Structures are given as structure tokens and as C-alpha cells.
Amino acid sequence: MSRDLDITVLLVCIGGVLLMIACWTFYIQGVRRAPKTEEWYDEGDVNGSESDGALFVYPYGSLVIGTASAFVLFGIMNLPEPVETVLLVLCMAAGGIGIIGFTGAFGIPLPWPFVPRWVVDIRKAKRARRRERREAWKTKSNQNKRKK
């Protein structure tokens, strides 16, 4: 890229990186380290669950935006080719992580590194309760069949 880019592009890219840093700081401090209740996790309204935004959309969306901004900034800096290659590979990896993490907003259950441990614990507890209900239902239906 050339150095004669418009100052607006430079400011937008710097803003994208700063947005990513701010969102991830909030995500780490406010969401990952502060366990929420199962009610908060399950709570939803017509437009979707509040937890989807806090767990997936904001952090991983900002990661994708910040990574794209960093990608442009690294191109503007005219770094030596080996350094630029390493930084661009890191940007592509971060972008891939962002895209994978963003899929959680579509209902795909993600493993621990992509969601806080307390979310994984809530999911395990829900699966255990469903398994117990299913076993109780099977036992009850088998007893009803034997009576007939």
C-alpha cells in the first residue's frame, strides 16, 4: 500500500483497533471473569438473547473489525517483508478465530476457549437434566408397556 492514503482511512483503522481493544477489555473483565446466572444465559426476547451480544457478537465482531484494521495499518507501515508476513499471518489467525467465535451467535455451541467456563458448566448441567428427564420418561413408558 502507499503512504499517500487519505487520513480518514488511517483514522478509521486506528479507531477499529481501539474498538477491538475496548470491547475485548470489557469482555474479559465484565463477561468472562464475572459468572452470570443460568437465567441470564437463557433470557431472550424477540430480537434475540442479551447473552448472544455479550458472549459472541461484540467481542468476536470487534475482533474481526480490529483485525481487518490492523491488516490495513500493517500494509501502510511498509515494514520489512518477513516482519509483515508474520504480522499478516497473525492477523489472519485472529480473523479466523473471530469468525469461528461469531458462529456462536447463530446457535452453534462453542467449546471452552471460545466461551467462558461458566457457560460450559451451564450447558453441562442442562444436558444432565435433559438426560435425567429422558431416562425417567423411558422408565415410565417401559413400566406402562409392561402393565398392558
PDB file of C-alpha atoms in Angstrom, residues 23-132:
ATOM      1  CA  CYS A  23     -14.531  -4.499  23.506  1.00  0.00           C
ATOM      2  CA  TRP A  24     -12.099  -7.245  24.487  1.00  0.00           C
ATOM      3  CA  THR A  25     -11.196  -5.443  27.706  1.00  0.00           C
ATOM      4  CA  PHE A  26     -14.895  -5.264  28.617  1.00  0.00           C
ATOM      5  CA  TYR A  27     -15.422  -8.879  27.529  1.00  0.00           C
ATOM      6  CA  ILE A  28     -12.574 -10.182  29.685  1.00  0.00           C
ATOM      7  CA  GLN A  29     -13.373  -8.024  32.723  1.00  0.00           C
ATOM      8  CA  GLY A  30     -17.170  -7.919  32.580  1.00  0.00           C
ATOM      9  CA  VAL A  31     -18.248 -11.184  30.998  1.00  0.00           C
ATOM     10  CA  ARG A  32     -15.582 -13.885  31.238  1.00  0.00           C
ATOM     11  CA  ARG A  33     -14.462 -13.215  34.801  1.00  0.00           C
ATOM     12  CA  ALA A  34     -17.902 -12.475  36.268  1.00  0.00           C
ATOM     13  CA  PRO A  35     -20.059 -15.609  36.098  1.00  0.00           C
ATOM     14  CA  LYS A  36     -23.684 -14.983  35.237  1.00  0.00           C
ATOM     15  CA  THR A  37     -26.732 -16.996  36.231  1.00  0.00           C
ATOM     16  CA  GLU A  38     -28.456 -19.589  34.121  1.00  0.00           C
ATOM     17  CA  GLU A  39     -31.441 -17.248  33.900  1.00  0.00           C
ATOM     18  CA  TRP A  40     -29.239 -14.558  32.324  1.00  0.00           C
ATOM     19  CA  TYR A  41     -27.855 -17.105  29.873  1.00  0.00           C
ATOM     20  CA  ASP A  42     -31.344 -18.343  28.905  1.00  0.00           C
ATOM     21  CA  GLU A  43     -33.030 -14.950  28.902  1.00  0.00           C
ATOM     22  CA  GLY A  44     -34.223 -13.907  25.488  1.00  0.00           C
ATOM     23  CA  ASP A  45     -36.594 -11.538  23.789  1.00  0.00           C
ATOM     24  CA  VAL A  46     -37.990 -11.096  20.302  1.00  0.00           C
ATOM     25  CA  ASN A  47     -34.693  -9.779  18.917  1.00  0.00           C
ATOM     26  CA  GLY A  48     -32.540 -12.487  20.466  1.00  0.00           C
ATOM     27  CA  SER A  49     -30.838 -13.096  23.717  1.00  0.00           C
ATOM     28  CA  GLU A  50     -28.852 -10.439  25.541  1.00  0.00           C
ATOM     29  CA  SER A  51     -26.222 -13.073  26.186  1.00  0.00           C
ATOM     30  CA  ASP A  52     -25.586 -13.559  22.451  1.00  0.00           C
ATOM     31  CA  GLY A  53     -24.383  -9.986  22.134  1.00  0.00           C
ATOM     32  CA  ALA A  54     -22.177 -10.101  25.204  1.00  0.00           C
ATOM     33  CA  LEU A  55     -20.781 -13.573  24.535  1.00  0.00           C
ATOM     34  CA  PHE A  56     -20.373 -13.619  20.765  1.00  0.00           C
ATOM     35  CA  VAL A  57     -21.374 -10.602  18.693  1.00  0.00           C
ATOM     36  CA  TYR A  58     -19.495  -7.784  20.418  1.00  0.00           C
ATOM     37  CA  PRO A  59     -16.187  -9.477  21.239  1.00  0.00           C
ATOM     38  CA  TYR A  60     -15.800 -11.551  18.088  1.00  0.00           C
ATOM     39  CA  GLY A  61     -17.289  -8.927  15.775  1.00  0.00           C
ATOM     40  CA  SER A  62     -14.873  -6.352  17.155  1.00  0.00           C
ATOM     41  CA  LEU A  63     -12.041  -8.882  16.754  1.00  0.00           C
ATOM     42  CA  VAL A  64     -12.812  -9.226  13.047  1.00  0.00           C
ATOM     43  CA  ILE A  65     -13.085  -5.435  12.605  1.00  0.00           C
ATOM     44  CA  GLY A  66      -9.906  -4.784  14.605  1.00  0.00           C
ATOM     45  CA  THR A  67      -8.010  -7.467  12.719  1.00  0.00           C
ATOM     46  CA  ALA A  68      -9.023  -6.023   9.356  1.00  0.00           C
ATOM     47  CA  SER A  69      -7.985  -2.572  10.578  1.00  0.00           C
ATOM     48  CA  ALA A  70      -4.624  -3.881  11.791  1.00  0.00           C
ATOM     49  CA  PHE A  71      -4.177  -5.641   8.438  1.00  0.00           C
ATOM     50  CA  VAL A  72      -4.544  -2.287   6.642  1.00  0.00           C
ATOM     51  CA  LEU A  73      -2.298  -0.493   9.140  1.00  0.00           C
ATOM     52  CA  PHE A  74       0.475  -3.060   8.708  1.00  0.00           C
ATOM     53  CA  GLY A  75       0.239  -2.589   4.952  1.00  0.00           C
ATOM     54  CA  ILE A  76       0.572   1.183   5.340  1.00  0.00           C
ATOM     55  CA  MET A  77       3.671   0.945   7.543  1.00  0.00           C
ATOM     56  CA  ASN A  78       5.925  -0.537   4.833  1.00  0.00           C
ATOM     57  CA  LEU A  79       7.581  -2.975   7.215  1.00  0.00           C
ATOM     58  CA  PRO A  80      10.278  -5.414   6.068  1.00  0.00           C
ATOM     59  CA  GLU A  81       8.709  -8.326   4.230  1.00  0.00           C
ATOM     60  CA  PRO A  82       9.476 -11.074   6.820  1.00  0.00           C
ATOM     61  CA  VAL A  83       8.033  -8.950   9.645  1.00  0.00           C
ATOM     62  CA  GLU A  84       4.992  -8.035   7.578  1.00  0.00           C
ATOM     63  CA  THR A  85       4.427 -11.693   6.677  1.00  0.00           C
ATOM     64  CA  VAL A  86       4.480 -12.774  10.331  1.00  0.00           C
ATOM     65  CA  LEU A  87       2.109  -9.975  11.338  1.00  0.00           C
ATOM     66  CA  LEU A  88      -0.276 -10.730   8.479  1.00  0.00           C
ATOM     67  CA  VAL A  89      -0.343 -14.441   9.375  1.00  0.00           C
ATOM     68  CA  LEU A  90      -1.197 -13.455  12.959  1.00  0.00           C
ATOM     69  CA  CYS A  91      -3.939 -11.158  11.658  1.00  0.00           C
ATOM     70  CA  MET A  92      -5.379 -13.954   9.528  1.00  0.00           C
ATOM     71  CA  ALA A  93      -5.340 -16.325  12.519  1.00  0.00           C
ATOM     72  CA  ALA A  94      -7.091 -13.734  14.695  1.00  0.00           C
ATOM     73  CA  GLY A  95      -9.641 -13.136  11.934  1.00  0.00           C
ATOM     74  CA  GLY A  96     -10.293 -16.876  11.705  1.00  0.00           C
ATOM     75  CA  ILE A  97     -10.781 -17.067  15.463  1.00  0.00           C
ATOM     76  CA  GLY A  98     -13.175 -14.127  15.224  1.00  0.00           C
ATOM     77  CA  ILE A  99     -15.238 -15.786  12.514  1.00  0.00           C
ATOM     78  CA  ILE A 100     -15.391 -19.084  14.428  1.00  0.00           C
ATOM     79  CA  GLY A 101     -16.356 -17.268  17.628  1.00  0.00           C
ATOM     80  CA  PHE A 102     -19.025 -15.268  15.828  1.00  0.00           C
ATOM     81  CA  THR A 103     -20.774 -18.502  14.781  1.00  0.00           C
ATOM     82  CA  GLY A 104     -21.843 -18.926  18.421  1.00  0.00           C
ATOM     83  CA  ALA A 105     -24.409 -16.173  17.842  1.00  0.00           C
ATOM     84  CA  PHE A 106     -26.130 -18.469  15.335  1.00  0.00           C
ATOM     85  CA  GLY A 107     -26.681 -21.148  17.975  1.00  0.00           C
ATOM     86  CA  ILE A 108     -23.625 -23.297  17.359  1.00  0.00           C
ATOM     87  CA  PRO A 109     -22.344 -24.397  20.796  1.00  0.00           C
ATOM     88  CA  LEU A 110     -18.678 -23.495  21.064  1.00  0.00           C
ATOM     89  CA  PRO A 111     -16.132 -25.143  23.378  1.00  0.00           C
ATOM     90  CA  TRP A 112     -14.347 -23.535  26.317  1.00  0.00           C
ATOM     91  CA  PRO A 113     -11.703 -21.349  24.697  1.00  0.00           C
ATOM     92  CA  PHE A 114     -14.413 -19.505  22.769  1.00  0.00           C
ATOM     93  CA  VAL A 115     -16.845 -19.112  25.688  1.00  0.00           C
ATOM     94  CA  PRO A 116     -16.271 -18.697  29.433  1.00  0.00           C
ATOM     95  CA  ARG A 117     -16.062 -21.824  31.582  1.00  0.00           C
ATOM     96  CA  TRP A 118     -19.265 -20.886  33.391  1.00  0.00           C
ATOM     97  CA  VAL A 119     -21.154 -21.126  30.082  1.00  0.00           C
ATOM     98  CA  VAL A 120     -19.767 -24.623  29.533  1.00  0.00           C
ATOM     99  CA  ASP A 121     -20.810 -25.562  33.094  1.00  0.00           C
ATOM    100  CA  ILE A 122     -24.358 -24.286  32.458  1.00  0.00           C
ATOM    101  CA  ARG A 123     -24.557 -26.330  29.258  1.00  0.00           C
ATOM    102  CA  LYS A 124     -23.310 -29.466  31.062  1.00  0.00           C
ATOM    103  CA  ALA A 125     -25.916 -29.014  33.806  1.00  0.00           C
ATOM    104  CA  LYS A 126     -28.672 -28.590  31.203  1.00  0.00           C
ATOM    105  CA  ARG A 127     -27.574 -31.730  29.343  1.00  0.00           C
ATOM    106  CA  ALA A 128     -27.551 -33.691  32.616  1.00  0.00           C
ATOM    107  CA  ARG A 129     -31.096 -32.514  33.444  1.00  0.00           C
ATOM    108  CA  ARG A 130     -32.326 -33.417  29.955  1.00  0.00           C
ATOM    109  CA  ARG A 131     -30.681 -36.839  30.246  1.00  0.00           C
ATOM    110  CA  GLU A 132     -32.368 -37.439  33.621  1.00  0.00           C
TER     111      GLU A 132
END
